Every structure is written in C-alpha cells, then in structure tokens.
XYZ file of C-alpha atoms in Angstrom:
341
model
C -9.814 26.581 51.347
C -12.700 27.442 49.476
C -10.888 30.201 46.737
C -8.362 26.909 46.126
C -11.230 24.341 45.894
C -13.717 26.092 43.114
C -15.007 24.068 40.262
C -16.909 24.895 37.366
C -16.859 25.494 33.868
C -16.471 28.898 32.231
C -19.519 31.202 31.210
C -21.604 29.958 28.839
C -22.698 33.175 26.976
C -21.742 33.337 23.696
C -19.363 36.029 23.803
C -16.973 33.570 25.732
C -16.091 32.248 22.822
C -12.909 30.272 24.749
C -11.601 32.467 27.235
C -11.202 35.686 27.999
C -8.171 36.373 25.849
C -10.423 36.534 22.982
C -11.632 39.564 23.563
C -9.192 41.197 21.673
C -7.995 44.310 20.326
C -11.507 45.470 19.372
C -12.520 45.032 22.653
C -9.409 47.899 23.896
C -10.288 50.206 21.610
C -13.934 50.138 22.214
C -13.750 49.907 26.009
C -13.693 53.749 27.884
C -11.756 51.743 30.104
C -9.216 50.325 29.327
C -6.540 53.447 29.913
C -7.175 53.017 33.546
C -7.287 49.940 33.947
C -3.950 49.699 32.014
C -2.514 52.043 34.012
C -3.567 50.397 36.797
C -2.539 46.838 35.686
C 0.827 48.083 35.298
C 1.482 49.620 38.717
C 0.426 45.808 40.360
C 3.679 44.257 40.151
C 3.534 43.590 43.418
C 0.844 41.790 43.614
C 2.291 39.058 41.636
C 4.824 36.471 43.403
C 8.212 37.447 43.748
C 10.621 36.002 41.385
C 8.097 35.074 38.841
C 9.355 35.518 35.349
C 8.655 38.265 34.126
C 7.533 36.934 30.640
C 5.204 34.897 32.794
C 3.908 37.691 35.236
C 3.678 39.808 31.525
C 0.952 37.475 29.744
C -0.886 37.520 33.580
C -1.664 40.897 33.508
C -2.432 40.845 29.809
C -5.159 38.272 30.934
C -6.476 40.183 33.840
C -6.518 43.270 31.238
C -9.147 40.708 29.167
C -10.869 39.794 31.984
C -12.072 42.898 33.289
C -13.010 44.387 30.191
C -14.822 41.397 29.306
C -16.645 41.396 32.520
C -17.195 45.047 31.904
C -18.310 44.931 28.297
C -20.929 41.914 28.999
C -22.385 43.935 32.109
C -22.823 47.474 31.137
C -24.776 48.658 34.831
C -21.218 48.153 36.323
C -18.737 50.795 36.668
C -14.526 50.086 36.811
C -13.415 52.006 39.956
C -9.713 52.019 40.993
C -8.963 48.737 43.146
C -11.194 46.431 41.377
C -7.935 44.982 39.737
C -6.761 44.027 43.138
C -9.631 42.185 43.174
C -9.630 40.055 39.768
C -6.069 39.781 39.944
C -6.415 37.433 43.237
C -8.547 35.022 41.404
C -6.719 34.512 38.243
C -3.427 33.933 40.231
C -5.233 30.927 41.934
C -7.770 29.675 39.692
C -7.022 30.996 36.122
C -8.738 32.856 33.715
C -11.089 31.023 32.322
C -12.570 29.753 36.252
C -11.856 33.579 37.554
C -14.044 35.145 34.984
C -16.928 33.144 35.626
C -16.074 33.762 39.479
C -15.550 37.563 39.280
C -17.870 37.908 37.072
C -20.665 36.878 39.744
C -19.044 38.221 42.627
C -19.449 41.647 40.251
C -23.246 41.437 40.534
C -23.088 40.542 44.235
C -20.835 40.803 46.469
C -19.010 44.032 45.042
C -22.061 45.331 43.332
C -22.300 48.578 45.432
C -18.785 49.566 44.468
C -19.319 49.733 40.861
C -22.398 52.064 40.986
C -21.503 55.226 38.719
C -20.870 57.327 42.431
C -19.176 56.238 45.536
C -22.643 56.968 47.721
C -23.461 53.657 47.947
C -19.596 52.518 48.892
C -19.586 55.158 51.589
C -22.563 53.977 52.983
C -21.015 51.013 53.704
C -18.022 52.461 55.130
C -20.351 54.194 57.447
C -20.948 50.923 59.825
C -17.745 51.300 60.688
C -18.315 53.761 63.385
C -21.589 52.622 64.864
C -19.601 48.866 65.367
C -16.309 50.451 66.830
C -19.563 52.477 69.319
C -20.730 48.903 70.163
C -17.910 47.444 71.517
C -15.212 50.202 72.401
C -16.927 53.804 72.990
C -13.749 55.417 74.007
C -12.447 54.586 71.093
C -15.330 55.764 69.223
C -15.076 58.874 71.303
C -11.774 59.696 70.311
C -11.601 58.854 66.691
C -14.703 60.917 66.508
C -13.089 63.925 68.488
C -9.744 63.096 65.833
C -12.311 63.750 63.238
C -10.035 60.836 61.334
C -13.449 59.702 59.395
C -13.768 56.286 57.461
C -11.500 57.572 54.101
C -8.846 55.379 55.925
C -10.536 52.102 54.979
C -11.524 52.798 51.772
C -9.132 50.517 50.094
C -9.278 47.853 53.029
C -13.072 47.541 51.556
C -13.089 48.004 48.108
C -10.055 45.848 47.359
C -10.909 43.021 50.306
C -7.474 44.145 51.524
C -5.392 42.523 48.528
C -4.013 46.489 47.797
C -2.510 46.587 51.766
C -1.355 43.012 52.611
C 1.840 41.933 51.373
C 1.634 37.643 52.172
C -0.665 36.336 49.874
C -1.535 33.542 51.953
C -3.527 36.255 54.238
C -5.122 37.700 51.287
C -6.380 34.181 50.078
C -7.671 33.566 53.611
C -9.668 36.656 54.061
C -11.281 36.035 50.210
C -12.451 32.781 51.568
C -13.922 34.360 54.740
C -15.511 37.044 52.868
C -17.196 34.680 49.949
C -18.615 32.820 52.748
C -20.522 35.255 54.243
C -22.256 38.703 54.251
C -21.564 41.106 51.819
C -20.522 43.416 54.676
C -18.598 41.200 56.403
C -15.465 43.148 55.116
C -16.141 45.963 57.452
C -16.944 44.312 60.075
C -12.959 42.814 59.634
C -11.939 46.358 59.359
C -13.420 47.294 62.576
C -11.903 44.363 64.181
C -8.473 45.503 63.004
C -9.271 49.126 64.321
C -10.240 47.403 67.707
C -7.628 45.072 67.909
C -4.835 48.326 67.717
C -7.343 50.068 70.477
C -3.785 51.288 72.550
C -1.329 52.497 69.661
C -5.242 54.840 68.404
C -5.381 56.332 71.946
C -1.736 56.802 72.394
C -1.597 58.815 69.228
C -1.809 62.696 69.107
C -5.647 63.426 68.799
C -6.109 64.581 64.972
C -6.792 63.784 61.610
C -3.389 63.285 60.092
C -1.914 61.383 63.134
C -4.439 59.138 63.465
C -4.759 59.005 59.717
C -1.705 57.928 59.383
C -2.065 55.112 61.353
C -4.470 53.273 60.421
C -3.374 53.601 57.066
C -0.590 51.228 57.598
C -1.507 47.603 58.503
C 0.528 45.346 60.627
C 1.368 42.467 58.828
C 1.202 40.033 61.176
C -2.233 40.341 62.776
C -3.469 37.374 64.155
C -5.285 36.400 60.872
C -7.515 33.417 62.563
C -8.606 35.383 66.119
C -9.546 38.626 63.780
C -11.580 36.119 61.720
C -13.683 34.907 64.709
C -13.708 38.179 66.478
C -15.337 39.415 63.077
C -18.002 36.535 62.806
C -18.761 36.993 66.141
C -19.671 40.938 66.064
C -21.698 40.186 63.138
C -24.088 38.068 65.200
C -24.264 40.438 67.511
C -24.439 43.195 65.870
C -26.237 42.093 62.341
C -26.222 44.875 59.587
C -30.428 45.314 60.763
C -29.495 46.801 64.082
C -26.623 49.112 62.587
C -28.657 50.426 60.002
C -29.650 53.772 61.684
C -26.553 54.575 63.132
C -24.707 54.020 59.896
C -27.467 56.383 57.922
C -26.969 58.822 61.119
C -22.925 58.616 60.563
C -23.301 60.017 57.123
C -25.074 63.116 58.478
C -23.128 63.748 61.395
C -19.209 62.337 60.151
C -17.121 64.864 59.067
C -14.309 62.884 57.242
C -10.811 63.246 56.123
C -12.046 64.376 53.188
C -14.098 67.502 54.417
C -11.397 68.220 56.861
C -8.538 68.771 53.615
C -11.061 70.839 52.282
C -11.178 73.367 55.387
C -7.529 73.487 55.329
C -7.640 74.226 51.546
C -10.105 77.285 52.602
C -7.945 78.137 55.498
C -4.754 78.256 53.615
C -6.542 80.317 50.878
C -7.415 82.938 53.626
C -4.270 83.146 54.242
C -3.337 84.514 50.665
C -2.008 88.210 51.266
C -4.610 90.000 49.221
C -6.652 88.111 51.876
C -4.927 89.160 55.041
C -4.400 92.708 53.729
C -8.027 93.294 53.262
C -9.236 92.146 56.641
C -6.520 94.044 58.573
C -7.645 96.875 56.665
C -11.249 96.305 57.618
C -10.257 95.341 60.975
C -9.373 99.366 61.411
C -12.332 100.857 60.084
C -14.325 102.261 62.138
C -18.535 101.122 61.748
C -19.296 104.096 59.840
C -16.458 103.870 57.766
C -16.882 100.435 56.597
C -20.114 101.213 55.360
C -18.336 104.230 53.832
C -16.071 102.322 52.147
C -18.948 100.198 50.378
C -20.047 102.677 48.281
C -17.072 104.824 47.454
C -13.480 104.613 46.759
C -11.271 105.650 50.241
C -9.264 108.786 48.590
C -4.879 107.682 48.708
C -1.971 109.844 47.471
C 0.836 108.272 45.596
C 3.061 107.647 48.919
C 0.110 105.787 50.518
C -0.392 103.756 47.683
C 3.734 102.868 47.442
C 3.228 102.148 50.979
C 1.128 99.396 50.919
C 2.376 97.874 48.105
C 5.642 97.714 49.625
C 3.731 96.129 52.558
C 2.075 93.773 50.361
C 5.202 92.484 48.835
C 6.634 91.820 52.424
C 3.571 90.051 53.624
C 2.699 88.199 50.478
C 6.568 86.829 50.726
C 6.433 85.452 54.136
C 2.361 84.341 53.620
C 3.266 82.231 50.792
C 6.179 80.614 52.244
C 3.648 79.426 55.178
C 0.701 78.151 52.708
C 3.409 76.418 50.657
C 5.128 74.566 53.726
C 1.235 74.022 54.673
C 0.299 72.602 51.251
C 3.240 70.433 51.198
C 2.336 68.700 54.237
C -1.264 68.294 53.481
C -2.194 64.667 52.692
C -2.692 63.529 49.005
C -5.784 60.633 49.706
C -5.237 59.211 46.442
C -1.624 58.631 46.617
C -2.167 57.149 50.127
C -4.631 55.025 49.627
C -3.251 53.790 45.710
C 0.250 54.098 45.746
C-alpha cells in the first residue's frame, strides 16, 4: 500500500533540527495548544495496538505531542481542531516521526487544509455534498433523511478524522488513508455517502427523526465491505465530480436544518416550558382583547388571597414542569460527547 511504501527524507527547514522531538519544552509552553492537544493525546489509547507496552505506546504519544505542535508552530495559517490527532497519530504508527512529519505536514496544507481554517464554514461546506450525492443515486433516501431532519453533524468525525476516530481494525483505517491520498480531496465524503447508501434498509426502517436516525449512523459497522465501498466511491465521483455538485451543496447550506439547529429548538422549547413561562401565557390566554392591552400599561389590582393563590399554583406547576424539562434535558443528545468520546 501506498501509506506502507513512502520514502523520503525529513523536512529540510531549519527548525527540524533532527526530528520532531526537539521541539522541546519551549515549544509547550509557547504553543496555545498544547492543553488540547494533550488532553486529546491522552484520551487515544485506543488508537494504539493492543498489548503494546505501555512505556512504548507512552514515548508515541509524546512524539505525536511534538509533531503537531511542530507542524503547528512552523505553519501559523493552520488551526488545531479536535480530531486532527487521529489523523497524525495514523502516520507515525506506520512510518515514524521523522517520515510522518514531513507527510502530515503536507497533507496539512492540502488535503486537510479546509479543516484547520479558524471556523468550521469551510468544513461544513464540505459536509454539505453529502446530501446532493445521497439525491443522485437514492432520492428516497434523500427524502427521508431530509424529512428526519438528521442533517450532516453525523459525519463530522467520519471527515475530519478520515474515519481513524470510528474504526476499530487498523488495517481498514490504513486502507482508506491510501484511498484518500490518492485522490480528491473530497473523496472522503463521497466514502461517507457510500456507507450511508450501502445501510439504505436499516435508515428507512428506522423511526423518522433526528435522534433515531442520528443514532444510527453514528455507529459504523465494522465489517463493511472495505474494497466494494472503495469502488462504489470512485465510481460516484466520476459521475458525479465535485463541479456538478457544487450548487446543490451551496443550496444544502441554505435549506439543511441540521442536528445542530434542531437541539437548539428543543433548548427553546424546553425553556418555554419553564413555569414562569406557562403561567404567563395561561394567564394571557384568559384575557380578554381589551384586557390584554389593559394589562400593558397598568398593574391588574390582586388581594393577598389571590396572590397566595397563585403562588401556591406556581409551586405545583413549577414542580411537575421541571421534572419534565429535566427528563427532557437528560435525553437530549450531547454532539460533542458523541462524536469525541
């Protein structure tokens, strides 16, 4: 394979200086990075082969700390996001540091350049192909992850990471990184539409909304026919090149309501539901016209026992409201956690 094959010789710039490990502790404590991508480092154990020593898989992710921050620190125009460890960490375990510097490093101002712009707009953009390929080949299933209002926030990681964060057989992971350095930049979504398309039954036998569907396609099979996938992929992308989609993807962005937008209208909707909330509209809900406008510009006259009343009302209500938003808040989907565990 082509990832197992590379030859070269590291960077030449003088801030090599022998390998990325000699970037240091100056280069920690200058970088506004490195926190994260500690963090991050550390939660990637399993990303590393099982059984490994762990004095062995320790000085690895000591290296791939070095290596993005050195890749950082020599190319200031690109931004760390959250999966871009996934990425590095692929290439040091099979060509080591010093080769998967040089490789990431290039890949950084290429391949993955979009997803280290300071926003995501660029990264979403992308993601919105998705759609408009799914519309070429499979319109009911278009029609009903549309209708689901499911969105694209699914395959966020699948894209950004090249699926090394969701595959557990590193052999797959390898595979696809040789497919996807050997063509398009986007060729990574066109592979996530094929996976969509290849599960066409278990979408449309799902309950038609967000978090079902959600749900999902948030959890890959791991054993997909790697090689058919592979073909299907190259062969939508002739048919459907990245010129033709271009519209439909810029339309998507205008017309998609995603995952995203949808947890924010239940965050509205369960703060409507707050009993000061409910209260008041019940109590305009009574009014008569005249009154309301009435009650706009002065004070409605209440005795004590009216007042004692509703607050005994209130308490009721407000008890039973916020058991409901809590049970609702509970169940409403953390993206981050889903997509980085």
């Amino acid at each position: 394979m082509a990832l197992r094959s590379a030859q070269g010789d590291g960077p030449t710039s003088p801030r090599w200086d022998g390998g990325a490990e000699k970037a240091g502790k100056n280069l920690r404590q200058l970088s506004k990075d490195y926190q994260q991508v500690l963090l991050d480092v550390r939660r990637s154990l399993r990303r590393f082969p099982p059984g490994m020593p762990e004095e062995q898989r320790e000085g690895l992710q000591e290296e791939l700390i070095d290596i993005i921050l050195l890749i950082l620190e020599r190319n200031p125009q690109l931004h760390y996001y959250q999966g871009y460890h996934d990425i590095v960490v692929t290439f040091l375990l099979v060509v080591g540091e010093r080769l998967a510097t040089s490789l990431v490093e290039k890949l950084s101002t290429h391949h993955l350049r979009d997803f280290m712009d300071p926003t995501m707009d660029n990264t979403k953009h992308i993601l919105n192909y998705l759609m408009p390929i799914i519309d070429q080949v499979n319109p009911e299933l278009h029609d009903f992850m549309q209708s689901a209002e499911v969105g694209t926030i699914f395959a966020l990681s699948w894209l950004i990471t090249w699926f090394g964060h969701v595959l557990s057989d590193f052999r797959h992971v390898v595979r696809l990184y040789d497919f996807f350095l050997a063509c398009h930049p986007l060729m990574p979504i066109y592979f996530a539409a094929v996976i969509v398309l290849y599960r066409e039954q278990e979408v449309l036998d799902c309950d038609c909304d967000m978090a079902s569907v959600h749900h999902l396609l948030s959890q890959i099979p791991q054993d997909l026919p790697y090689e058919t996938l592979i073909s299907r992929a190259g062969d939508l992308f002739v048919q459907f090149p990245p010129s033709e989609l271009a519209r439909e993807a810029a339309a998507q962005q205008q017309a998609e309501r995603t995952a995203a937008s949808t947890f924010k209208d239940f965050e509205l909707a369960s703060a409507q539901q707050r009993p000061d909330m409910v209260l008041r509209q019940r109590f305009r809900g009574l009014l008569r016209p005249e009154d309301r406008t009435k009650d706009v510009l002065t004070k409605p006259r209440t005795n004590r026992f009216v007042k004692l009343a509703v607050m005994g009302l209130t308490v009721a209500l407000g008890a039973a409201a916020l058991a409901v938003v809590k049970s609702a808040l509970e169940w409403a989907p953390k993206f981050q956690l889903q997509l980085f565990p």
